[in-house]
CSV table of C-alpha atoms and ligand atoms in Angstrom, one decimal:
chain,number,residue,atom,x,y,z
W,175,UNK,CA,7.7,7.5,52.4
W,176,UNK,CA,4.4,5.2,52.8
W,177,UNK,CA,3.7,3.5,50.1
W,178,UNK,CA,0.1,3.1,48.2
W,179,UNK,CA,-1.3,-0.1,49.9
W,180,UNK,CA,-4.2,0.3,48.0
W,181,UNK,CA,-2.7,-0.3,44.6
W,182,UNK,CA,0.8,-1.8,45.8
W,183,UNK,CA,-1.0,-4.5,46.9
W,184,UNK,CA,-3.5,-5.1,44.1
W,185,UNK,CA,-0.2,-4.9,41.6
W,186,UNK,CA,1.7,-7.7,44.2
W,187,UNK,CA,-1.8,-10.1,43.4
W,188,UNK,CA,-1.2,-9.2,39.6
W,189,UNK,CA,2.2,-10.4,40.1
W,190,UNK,CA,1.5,-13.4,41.5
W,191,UNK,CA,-1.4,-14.3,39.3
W,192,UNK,CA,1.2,-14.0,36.5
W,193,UNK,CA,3.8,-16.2,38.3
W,194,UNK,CA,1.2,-18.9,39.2
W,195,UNK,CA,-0.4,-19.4,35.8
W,196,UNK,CA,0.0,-20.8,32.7
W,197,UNK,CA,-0.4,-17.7,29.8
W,198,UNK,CA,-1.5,-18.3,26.8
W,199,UNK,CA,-2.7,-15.3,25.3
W,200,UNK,CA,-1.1,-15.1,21.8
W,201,UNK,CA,-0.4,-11.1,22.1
W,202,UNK,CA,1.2,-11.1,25.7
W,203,UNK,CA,4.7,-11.9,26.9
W,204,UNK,CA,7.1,-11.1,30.0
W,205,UNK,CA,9.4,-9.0,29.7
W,206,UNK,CA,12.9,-8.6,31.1
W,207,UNK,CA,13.7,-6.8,34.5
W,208,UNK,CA,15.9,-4.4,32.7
W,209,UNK,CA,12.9,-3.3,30.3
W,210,UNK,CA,10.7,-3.3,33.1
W,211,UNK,CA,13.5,-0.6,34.8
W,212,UNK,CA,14.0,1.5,31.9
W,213,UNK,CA,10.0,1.6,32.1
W,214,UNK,CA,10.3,2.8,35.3
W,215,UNK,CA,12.5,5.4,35.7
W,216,UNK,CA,13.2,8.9,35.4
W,217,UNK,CA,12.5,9.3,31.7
W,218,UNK,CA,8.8,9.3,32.9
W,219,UNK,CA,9.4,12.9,33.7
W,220,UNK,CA,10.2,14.2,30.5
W,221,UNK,CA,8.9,16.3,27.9
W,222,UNK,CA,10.1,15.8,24.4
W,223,UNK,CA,7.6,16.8,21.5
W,224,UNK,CA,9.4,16.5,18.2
W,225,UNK,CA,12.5,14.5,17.9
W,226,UNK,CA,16.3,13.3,18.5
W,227,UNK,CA,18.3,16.8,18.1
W,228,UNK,CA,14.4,19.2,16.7
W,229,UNK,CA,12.3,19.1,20.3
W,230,UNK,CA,9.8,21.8,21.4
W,231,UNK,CA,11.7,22.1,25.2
W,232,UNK,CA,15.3,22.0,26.5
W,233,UNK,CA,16.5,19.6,28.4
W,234,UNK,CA,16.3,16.6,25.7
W,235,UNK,CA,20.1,15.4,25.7
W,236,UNK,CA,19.6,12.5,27.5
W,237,UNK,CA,16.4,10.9,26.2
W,238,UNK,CA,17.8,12.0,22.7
W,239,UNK,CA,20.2,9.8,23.3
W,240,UNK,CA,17.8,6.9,24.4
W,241,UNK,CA,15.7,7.7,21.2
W,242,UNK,CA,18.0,7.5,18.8
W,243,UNK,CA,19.4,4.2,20.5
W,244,UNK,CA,15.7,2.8,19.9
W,245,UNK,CA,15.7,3.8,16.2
W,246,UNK,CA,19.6,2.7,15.7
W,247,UNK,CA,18.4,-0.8,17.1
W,248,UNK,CA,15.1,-1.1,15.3
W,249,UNK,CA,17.0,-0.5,12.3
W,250,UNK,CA,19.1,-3.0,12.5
W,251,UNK,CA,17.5,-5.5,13.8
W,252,UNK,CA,14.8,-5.5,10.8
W,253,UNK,CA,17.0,-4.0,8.2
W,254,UNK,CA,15.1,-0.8,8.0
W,255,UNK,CA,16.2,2.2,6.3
W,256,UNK,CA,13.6,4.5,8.7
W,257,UNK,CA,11.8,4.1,11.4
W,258,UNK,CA,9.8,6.0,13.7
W,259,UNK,CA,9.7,4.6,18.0
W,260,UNK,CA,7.0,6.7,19.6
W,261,UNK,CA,3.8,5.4,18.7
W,262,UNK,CA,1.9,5.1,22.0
W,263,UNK,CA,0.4,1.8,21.2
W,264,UNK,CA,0.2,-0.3,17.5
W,265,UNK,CA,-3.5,0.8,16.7
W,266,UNK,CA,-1.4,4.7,16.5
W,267,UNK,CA,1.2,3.0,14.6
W,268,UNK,CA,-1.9,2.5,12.2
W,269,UNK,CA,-3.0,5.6,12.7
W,270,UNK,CA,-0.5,7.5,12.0
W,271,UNK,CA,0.0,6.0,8.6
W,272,UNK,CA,-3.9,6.3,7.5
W,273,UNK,CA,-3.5,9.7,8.6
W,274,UNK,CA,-0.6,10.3,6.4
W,275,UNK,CA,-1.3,8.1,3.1
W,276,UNK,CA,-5.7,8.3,3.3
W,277,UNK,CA,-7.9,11.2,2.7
W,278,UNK,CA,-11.1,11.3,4.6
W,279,UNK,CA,-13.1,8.5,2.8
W,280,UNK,CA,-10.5,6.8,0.9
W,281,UNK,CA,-10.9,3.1,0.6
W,282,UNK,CA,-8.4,1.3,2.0
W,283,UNK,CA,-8.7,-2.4,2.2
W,284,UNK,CA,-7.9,-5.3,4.9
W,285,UNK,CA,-8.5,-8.5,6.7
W,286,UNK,CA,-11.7,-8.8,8.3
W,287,UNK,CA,-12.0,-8.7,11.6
W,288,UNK,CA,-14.4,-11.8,11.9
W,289,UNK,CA,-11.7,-13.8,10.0
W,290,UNK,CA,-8.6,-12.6,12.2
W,291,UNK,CA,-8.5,-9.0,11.3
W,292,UNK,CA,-7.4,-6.5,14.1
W,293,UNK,CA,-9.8,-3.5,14.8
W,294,UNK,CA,-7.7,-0.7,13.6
W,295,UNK,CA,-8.0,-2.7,10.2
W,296,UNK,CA,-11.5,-0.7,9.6
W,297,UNK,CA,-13.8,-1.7,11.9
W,298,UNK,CA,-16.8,-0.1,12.7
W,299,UNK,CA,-16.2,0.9,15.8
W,300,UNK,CA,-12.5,1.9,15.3
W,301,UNK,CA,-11.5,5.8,14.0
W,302,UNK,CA,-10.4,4.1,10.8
W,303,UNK,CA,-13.8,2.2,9.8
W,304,UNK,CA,-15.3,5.7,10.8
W,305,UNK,CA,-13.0,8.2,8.9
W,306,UNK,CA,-12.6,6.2,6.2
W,307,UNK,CA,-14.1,3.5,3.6
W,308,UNK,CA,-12.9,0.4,4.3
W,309,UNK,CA,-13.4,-3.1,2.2
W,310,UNK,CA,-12.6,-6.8,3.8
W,311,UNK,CA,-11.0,-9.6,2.1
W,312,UNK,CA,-11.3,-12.9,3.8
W,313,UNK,CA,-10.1,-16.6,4.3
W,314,UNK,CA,-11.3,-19.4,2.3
W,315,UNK,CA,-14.2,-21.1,3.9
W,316,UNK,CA,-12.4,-24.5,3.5
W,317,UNK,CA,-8.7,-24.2,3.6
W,318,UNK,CA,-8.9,-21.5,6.3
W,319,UNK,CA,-5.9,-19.1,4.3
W,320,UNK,CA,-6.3,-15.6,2.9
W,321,UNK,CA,-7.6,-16.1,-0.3
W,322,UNK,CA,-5.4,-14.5,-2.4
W,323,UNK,CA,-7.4,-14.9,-5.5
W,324,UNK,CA,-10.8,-13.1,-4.3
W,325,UNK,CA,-8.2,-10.3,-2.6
W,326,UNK,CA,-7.2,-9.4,-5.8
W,327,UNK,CA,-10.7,-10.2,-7.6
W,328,UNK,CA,-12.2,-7.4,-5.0
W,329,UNK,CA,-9.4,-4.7,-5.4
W,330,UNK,CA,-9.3,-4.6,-8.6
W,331,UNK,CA,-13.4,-3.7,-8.9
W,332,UNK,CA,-12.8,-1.4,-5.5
W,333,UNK,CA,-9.3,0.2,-6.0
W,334,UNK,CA,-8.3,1.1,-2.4
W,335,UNK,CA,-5.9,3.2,-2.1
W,336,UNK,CA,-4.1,1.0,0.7
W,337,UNK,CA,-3.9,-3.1,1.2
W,338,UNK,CA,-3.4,-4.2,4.1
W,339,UNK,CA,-1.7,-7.3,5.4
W,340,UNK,CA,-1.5,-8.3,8.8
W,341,UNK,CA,-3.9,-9.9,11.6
W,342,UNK,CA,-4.2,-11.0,15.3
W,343,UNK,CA,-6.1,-14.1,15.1
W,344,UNK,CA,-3.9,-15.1,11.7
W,345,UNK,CA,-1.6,-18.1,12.4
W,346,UNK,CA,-0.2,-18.5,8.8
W,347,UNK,CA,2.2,-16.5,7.0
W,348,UNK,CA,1.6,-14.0,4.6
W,349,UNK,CA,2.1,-13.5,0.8
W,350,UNK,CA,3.6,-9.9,0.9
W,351,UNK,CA,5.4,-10.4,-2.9
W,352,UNK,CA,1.6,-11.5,-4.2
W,353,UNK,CA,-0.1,-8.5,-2.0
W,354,UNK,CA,2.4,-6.3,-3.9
W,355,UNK,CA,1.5,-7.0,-7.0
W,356,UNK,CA,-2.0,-6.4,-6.5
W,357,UNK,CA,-1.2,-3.4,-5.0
W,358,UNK,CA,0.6,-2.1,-7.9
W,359,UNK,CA,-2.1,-3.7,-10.5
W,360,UNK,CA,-4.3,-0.9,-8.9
W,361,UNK,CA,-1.6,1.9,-7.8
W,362,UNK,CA,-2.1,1.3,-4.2
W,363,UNK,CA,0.1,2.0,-1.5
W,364,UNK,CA,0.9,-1.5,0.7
W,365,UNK,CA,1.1,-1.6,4.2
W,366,UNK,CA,1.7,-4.3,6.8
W,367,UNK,CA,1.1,-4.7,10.4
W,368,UNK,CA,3.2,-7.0,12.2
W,369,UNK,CA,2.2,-6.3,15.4
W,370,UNK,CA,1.7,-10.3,16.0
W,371,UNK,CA,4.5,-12.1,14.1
W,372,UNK,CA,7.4,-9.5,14.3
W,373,UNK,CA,9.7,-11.2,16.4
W,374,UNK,CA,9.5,-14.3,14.2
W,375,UNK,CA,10.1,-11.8,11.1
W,376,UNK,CA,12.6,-10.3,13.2
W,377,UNK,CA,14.9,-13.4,13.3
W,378,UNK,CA,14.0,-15.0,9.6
W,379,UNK,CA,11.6,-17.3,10.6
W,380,UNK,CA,8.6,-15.6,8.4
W,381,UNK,CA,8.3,-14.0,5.3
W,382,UNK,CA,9.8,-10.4,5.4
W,383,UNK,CA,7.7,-7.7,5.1
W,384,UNK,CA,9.7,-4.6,4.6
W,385,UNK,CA,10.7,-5.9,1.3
W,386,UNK,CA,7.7,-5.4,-0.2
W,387,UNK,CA,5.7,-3.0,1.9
W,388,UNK,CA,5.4,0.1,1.4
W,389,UNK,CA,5.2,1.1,5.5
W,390,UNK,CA,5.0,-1.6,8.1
W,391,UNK,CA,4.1,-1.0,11.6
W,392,UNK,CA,4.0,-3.0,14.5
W,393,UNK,CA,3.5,-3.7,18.7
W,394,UNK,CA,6.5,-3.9,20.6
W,395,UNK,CA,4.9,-5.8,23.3
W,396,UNK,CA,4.2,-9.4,22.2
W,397,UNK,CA,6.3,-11.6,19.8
W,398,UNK,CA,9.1,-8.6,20.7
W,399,UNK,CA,8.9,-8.8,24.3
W,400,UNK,CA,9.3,-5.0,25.0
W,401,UNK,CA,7.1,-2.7,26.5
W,402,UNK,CA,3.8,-2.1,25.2
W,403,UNK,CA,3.9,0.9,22.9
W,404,UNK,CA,3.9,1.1,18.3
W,405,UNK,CA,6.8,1.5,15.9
W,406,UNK,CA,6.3,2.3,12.1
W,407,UNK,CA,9.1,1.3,9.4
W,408,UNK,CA,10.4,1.5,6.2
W,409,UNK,CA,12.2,-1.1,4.1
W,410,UNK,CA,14.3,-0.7,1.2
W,411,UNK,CA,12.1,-1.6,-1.5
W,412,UNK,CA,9.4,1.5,-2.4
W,413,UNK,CA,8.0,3.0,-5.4
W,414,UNK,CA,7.8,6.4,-6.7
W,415,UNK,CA,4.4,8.1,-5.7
W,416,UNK,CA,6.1,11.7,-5.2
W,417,UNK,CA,7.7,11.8,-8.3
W,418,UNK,CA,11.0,12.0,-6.8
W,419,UNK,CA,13.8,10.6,-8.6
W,420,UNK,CA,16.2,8.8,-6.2
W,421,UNK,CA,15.0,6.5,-3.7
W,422,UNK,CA,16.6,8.5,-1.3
W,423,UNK,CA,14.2,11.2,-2.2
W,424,UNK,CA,11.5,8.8,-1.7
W,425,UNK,CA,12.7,7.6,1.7
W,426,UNK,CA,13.3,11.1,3.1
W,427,UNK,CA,10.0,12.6,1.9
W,428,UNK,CA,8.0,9.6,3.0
W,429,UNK,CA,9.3,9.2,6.9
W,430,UNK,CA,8.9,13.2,7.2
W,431,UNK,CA,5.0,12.5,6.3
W,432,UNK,CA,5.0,9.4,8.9
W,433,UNK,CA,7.1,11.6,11.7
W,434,UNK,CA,4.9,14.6,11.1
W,435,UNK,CA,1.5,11.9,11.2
W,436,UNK,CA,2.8,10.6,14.7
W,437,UNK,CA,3.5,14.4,16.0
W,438,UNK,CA,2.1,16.2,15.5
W,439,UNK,CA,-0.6,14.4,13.7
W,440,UNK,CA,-1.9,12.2,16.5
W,441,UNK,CA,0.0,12.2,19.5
W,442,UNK,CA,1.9,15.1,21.6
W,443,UNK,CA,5.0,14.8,24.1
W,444,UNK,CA,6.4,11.0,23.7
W,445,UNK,CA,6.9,8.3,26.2
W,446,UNK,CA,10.2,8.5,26.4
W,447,UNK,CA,10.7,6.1,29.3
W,448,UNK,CA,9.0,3.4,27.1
W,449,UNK,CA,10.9,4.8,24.6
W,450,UNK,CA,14.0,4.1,26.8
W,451,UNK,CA,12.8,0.5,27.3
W,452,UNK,CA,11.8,0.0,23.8
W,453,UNK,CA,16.0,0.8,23.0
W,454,UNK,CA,16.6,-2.3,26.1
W,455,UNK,CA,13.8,-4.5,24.1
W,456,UNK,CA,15.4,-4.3,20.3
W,457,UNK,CA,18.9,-4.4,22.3
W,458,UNK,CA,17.8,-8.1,23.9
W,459,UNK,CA,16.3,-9.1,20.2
W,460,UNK,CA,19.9,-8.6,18.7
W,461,UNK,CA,20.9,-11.1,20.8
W,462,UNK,CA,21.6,-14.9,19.7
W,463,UNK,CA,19.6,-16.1,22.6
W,464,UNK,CA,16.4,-14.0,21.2
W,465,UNK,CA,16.8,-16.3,18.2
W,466,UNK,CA,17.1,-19.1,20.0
W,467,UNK,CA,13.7,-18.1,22.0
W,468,UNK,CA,11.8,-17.1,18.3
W,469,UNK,CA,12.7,-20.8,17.0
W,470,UNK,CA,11.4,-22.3,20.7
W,471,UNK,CA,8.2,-20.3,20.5
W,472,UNK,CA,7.5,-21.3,17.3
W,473,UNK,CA,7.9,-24.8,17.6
W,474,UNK,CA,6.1,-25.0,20.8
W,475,UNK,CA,3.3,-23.4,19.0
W,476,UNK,CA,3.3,-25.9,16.3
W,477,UNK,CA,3.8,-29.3,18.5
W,478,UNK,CA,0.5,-27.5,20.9
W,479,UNK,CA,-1.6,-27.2,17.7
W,480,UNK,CA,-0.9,-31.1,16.1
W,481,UNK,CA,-1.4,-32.1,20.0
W,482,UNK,CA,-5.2,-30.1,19.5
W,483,UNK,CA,-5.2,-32.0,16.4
W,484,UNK,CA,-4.9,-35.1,18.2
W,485,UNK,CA,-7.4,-34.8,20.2
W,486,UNK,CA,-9.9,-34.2,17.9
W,487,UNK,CA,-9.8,-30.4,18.2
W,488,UNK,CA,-10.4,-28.0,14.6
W,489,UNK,CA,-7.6,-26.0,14.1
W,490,UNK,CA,-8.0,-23.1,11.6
W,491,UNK,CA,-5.8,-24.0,8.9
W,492,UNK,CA,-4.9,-27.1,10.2
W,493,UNK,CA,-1.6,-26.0,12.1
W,494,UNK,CA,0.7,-22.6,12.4
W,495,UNK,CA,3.5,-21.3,10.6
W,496,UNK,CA,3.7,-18.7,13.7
W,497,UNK,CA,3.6,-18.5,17.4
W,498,UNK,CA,-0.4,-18.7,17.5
W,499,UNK,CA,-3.4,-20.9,16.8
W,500,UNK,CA,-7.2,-20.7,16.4
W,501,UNK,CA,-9.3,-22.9,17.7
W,502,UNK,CA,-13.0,-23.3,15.9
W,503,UNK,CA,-14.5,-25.5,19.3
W,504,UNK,CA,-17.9,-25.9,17.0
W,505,UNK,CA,-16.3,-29.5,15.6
W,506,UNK,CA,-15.2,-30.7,18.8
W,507,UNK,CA,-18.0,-28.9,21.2
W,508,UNK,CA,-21.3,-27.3,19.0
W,509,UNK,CA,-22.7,-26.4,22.1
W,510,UNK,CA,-20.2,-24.9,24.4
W,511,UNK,CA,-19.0,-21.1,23.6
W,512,UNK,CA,-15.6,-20.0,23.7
W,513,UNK,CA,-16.4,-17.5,26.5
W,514,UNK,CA,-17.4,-20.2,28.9
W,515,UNK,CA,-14.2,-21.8,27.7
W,516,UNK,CA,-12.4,-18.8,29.0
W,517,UNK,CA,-14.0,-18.1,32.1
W,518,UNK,CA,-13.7,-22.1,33.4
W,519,UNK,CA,-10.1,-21.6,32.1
W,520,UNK,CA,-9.1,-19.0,34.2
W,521,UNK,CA,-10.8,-20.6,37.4
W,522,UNK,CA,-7.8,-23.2,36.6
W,523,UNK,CA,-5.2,-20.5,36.3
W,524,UNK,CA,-5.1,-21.0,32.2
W,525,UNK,CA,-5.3,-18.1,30.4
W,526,UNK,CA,-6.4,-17.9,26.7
W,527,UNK,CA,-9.0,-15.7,25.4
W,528,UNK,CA,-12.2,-16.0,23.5
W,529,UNK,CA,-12.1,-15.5,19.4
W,530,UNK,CA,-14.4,-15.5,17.1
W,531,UNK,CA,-13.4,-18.0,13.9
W,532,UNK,CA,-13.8,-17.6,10.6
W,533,UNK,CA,-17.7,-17.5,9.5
W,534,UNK,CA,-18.8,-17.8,12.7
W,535,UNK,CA,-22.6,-18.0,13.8
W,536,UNK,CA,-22.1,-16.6,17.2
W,537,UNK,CA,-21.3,-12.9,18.4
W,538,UNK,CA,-17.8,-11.6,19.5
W,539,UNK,CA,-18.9,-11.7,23.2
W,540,UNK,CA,-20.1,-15.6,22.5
W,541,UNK,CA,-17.6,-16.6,20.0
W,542,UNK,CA,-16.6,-19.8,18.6
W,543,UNK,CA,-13.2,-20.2,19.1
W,544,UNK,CA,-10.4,-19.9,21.2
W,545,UNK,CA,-6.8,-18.0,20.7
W,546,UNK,CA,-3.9,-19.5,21.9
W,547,UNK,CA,0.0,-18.4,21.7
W,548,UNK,CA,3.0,-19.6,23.0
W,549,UNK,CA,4.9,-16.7,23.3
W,550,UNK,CA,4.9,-16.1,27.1
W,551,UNK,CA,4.8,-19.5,28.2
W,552,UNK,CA,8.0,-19.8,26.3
W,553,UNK,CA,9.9,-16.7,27.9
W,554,UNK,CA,9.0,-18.8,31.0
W,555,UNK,CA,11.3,-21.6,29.8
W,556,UNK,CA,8.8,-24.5,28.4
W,557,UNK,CA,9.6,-26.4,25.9
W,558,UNK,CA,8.3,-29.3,23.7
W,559,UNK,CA,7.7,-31.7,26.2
W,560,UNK,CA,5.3,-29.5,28.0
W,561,UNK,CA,3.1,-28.8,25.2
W,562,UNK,CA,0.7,-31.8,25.5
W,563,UNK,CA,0.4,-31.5,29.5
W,564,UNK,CA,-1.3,-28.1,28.7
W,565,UNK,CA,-3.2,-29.2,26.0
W,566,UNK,CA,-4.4,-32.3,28.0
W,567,UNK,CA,-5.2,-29.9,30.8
W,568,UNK,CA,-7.3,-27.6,28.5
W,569,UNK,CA,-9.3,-30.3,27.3
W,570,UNK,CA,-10.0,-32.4,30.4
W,571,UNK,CA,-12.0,-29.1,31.6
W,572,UNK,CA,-13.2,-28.1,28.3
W,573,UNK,CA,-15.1,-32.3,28.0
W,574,UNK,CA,-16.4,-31.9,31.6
W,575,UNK,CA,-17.0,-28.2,31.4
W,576,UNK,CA,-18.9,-27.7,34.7
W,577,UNK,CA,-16.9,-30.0,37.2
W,578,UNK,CA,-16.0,-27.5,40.0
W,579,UNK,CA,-13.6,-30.5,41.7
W,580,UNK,CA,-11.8,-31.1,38.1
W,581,UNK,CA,-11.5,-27.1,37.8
W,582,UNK,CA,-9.5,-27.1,41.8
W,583,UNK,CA,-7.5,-30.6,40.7
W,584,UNK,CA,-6.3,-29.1,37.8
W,585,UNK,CA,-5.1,-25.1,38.5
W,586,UNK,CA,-3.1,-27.6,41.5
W,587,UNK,CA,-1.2,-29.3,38.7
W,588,UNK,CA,-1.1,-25.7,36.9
W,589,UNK,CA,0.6,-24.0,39.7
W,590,UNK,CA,2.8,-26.9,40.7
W,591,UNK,CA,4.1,-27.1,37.2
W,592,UNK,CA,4.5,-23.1,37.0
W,593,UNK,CA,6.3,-23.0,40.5
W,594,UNK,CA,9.3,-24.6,38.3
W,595,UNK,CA,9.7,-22.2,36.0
W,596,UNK,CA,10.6,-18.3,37.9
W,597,UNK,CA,10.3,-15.5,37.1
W,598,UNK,CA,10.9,-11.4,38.1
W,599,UNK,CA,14.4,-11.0,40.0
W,600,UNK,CA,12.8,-8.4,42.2
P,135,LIG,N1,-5.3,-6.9,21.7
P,135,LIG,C1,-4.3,-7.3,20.7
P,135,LIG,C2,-4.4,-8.8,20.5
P,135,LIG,O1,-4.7,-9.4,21.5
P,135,LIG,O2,-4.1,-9.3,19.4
P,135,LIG,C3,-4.5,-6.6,19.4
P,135,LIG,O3,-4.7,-5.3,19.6
């Protein structure tokens, strides 16, 4: 059969671009051939609304089996006592529990999105600034943490009926035992989105969230390294709000609410071939060496941030306790935005994204500050000693931000450097 030139040969450009580069987009990763085969293969062809053993169509053995090989892992590896695996992406995940725990026009209450929030945490512009009420807490001005204090100071004049933890421009950890006892000051229900840090909670290295949350959700695509899709949980640990008198009761009552909010609440047949993958994904995090990758990435992350440090560079919070950093360039740079910072970036084959930074004077599409994880660059096989070359990199072009002949001298060292680290058998 002839293939699609057209897009086979834009996707072989993607490829290489990926190959050649150095990524350091905190939410991205690589994932393994075998995840990328399970996302391409015949599951793709199935319908399968409902789910493992209760489906609307015949025909569901198989990916039933796949499905319940996702939840069986998921389980496991974060010591869940439910879970659901087909949220199409993590803003469903989120979704699917607002849906489930919020009336129209309840307040609910998270990080804003100025200071690291995500935009399913109530934004504006997002269905769940729209449908319902939300309310921001913040990061101290100074110390660049949530501030705890004012969190609880707010809720307990507002009263949400949800708190939120969780962010994607956040590189501390997160006070889940505190937010819980807000939470219960004010009879809320407390949720968490890991979408960022999960692979590190995964493995131990950050607080765990399930042991105070009341429903956590979560990517699959970046600290995880799966495919991209959602997953919603539930730990041990949950209070009564259905009157029920065994936790078991609670359990089983609550995950038919989140099932039911998923499909049929906001999404129809699943993705069962990213489902499939998803089951490949959990299956590689069980694994010692997926440990041994979570402690890499994070100390990678940590000797990149003291190496921005270094060179005179602010660093919200002054370092990471996870596998990201923000970067407020108004100390180092006022003048230069962290858009152009981007764009001359990528001319060099360095990848990072634009972020706005706590109280920040300029707009999103402007911004401040710059993102930066080590997740990816770390699947790739980088370790300590590269940390400073990238960083050096980053800054020569960010303190002679318009030299065209620096920008070509530079992505040569890039490529050179990433030419020793494969990837994709295939
Ligand atoms: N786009 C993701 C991130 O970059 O953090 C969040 O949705």
């Amino acid at each position: 059969m002839k293939r699609d030139s057209q897009v086979f040969e834009i996707i072989e450009k993607e490829r290489q671009r990926q190959m050649s580069g150095i990524e350091l987009i905190a939410s991205e990763n690589f994932v393994s051939d075998e995840v990328m085969e399970a996302m391409g293969s015949v599951m793709t062809n199935k319908y399968a609304e409902g789910y493992p053993g209760k489906r609307y169509y015949g025909g569901c053995q198989f990916v039933d089996e796949t499905e319940q090989l996702a939840i069986d892992r998921l389980k496991e590896l974060f010591g869940a006592v439910w879970v659901n695996v087909q949220p199409h992406s993590g803003a469903q995940a989120n979704m699917a529990v607002f849906l489930t725990l919020l009336k129209p026009g309840d307040k609910f209450m998270g990080l804003d999105l100025s200071h690291g929030g995500h935009l399913s945490h109530g934004s504006k512009v997002n269905s769940s600034g729209m449908l319902y009420s939300p309310i921001a807490y913040e990061v101290d001005e100074e110390t660049g943490m949530v501030d705890y204090d004012k969190m609880e100071e707010i809720a307990l004049i507002e009263k949400p009926k949800l708190l939120l933890a969780g962010a994607s421009a956040y590189s501390r950890d997160w006070d889940y035992k505190r937010m819980r006892a807000i939470a219960d000051k004010i009879g809320a229900f407390l949720m968490a989105d890991i979408a960022h840090p999960a692979g590190l909670i995964a493995v131990g290295l950050l607080n765990d969230p399930l042991k105070y949350c009341h429903v956590v959700t979560s990517t699959t695509h970046k600290t995880l390294r799966g495919p991209r899709g959602g997953i919603i949980m539930m730990g041990e640990d949950f209070e009564n709000p259905f009157g029920k008198t065994t936790m078991k009761g609670v359990v089983r009552k609550m995950s038919s609410l989140f099932d039911s909010g998923v499909f049929p609440g906001i999404q129809g047949g699943p993705l069962e071939h990213i489902i499939a993958a998803k089951a490949v994904a959990f299956g590689e995090a069980l694994q010692k060496e997926y440990k041994d990758y979570m402690k890499q990435v994070k100390k990678n992350a940590n000797i990149m941030a003291n190496a921005f440090i270094d060179k005179g560079y602010h660093v919200i919070s002054d370092g990471t306790d996870n596998h990201l950093m923000l970067i407020d360039l108004r100390t180092k740079f006022p003048e230069i935005t962290g858009r152009k910072v981007e764009n001359r970036l990528v001319l060099a084959d360095i990848t990072v994204n634009k972020n706005m930074v706590p109280f920040d004077n300029r707009s999103p599409f402007q911004a401040s500050g710059l993102r930066i994880g080590t997740p990816a660059i770390t699947t790739r096989g980088m370790k300590e000693d590269h940390m400073p070359v990238i960083v050096d990199f980053i800054d020569q072009i960010i303190s002679d931000i318009d030299n065209d002949e620096l920008i070509i001298k530079v992505k040569e060292q890039v490529n050179a450097m990433m030419s020793e680290f494969p990837m994709f058998a295939g």
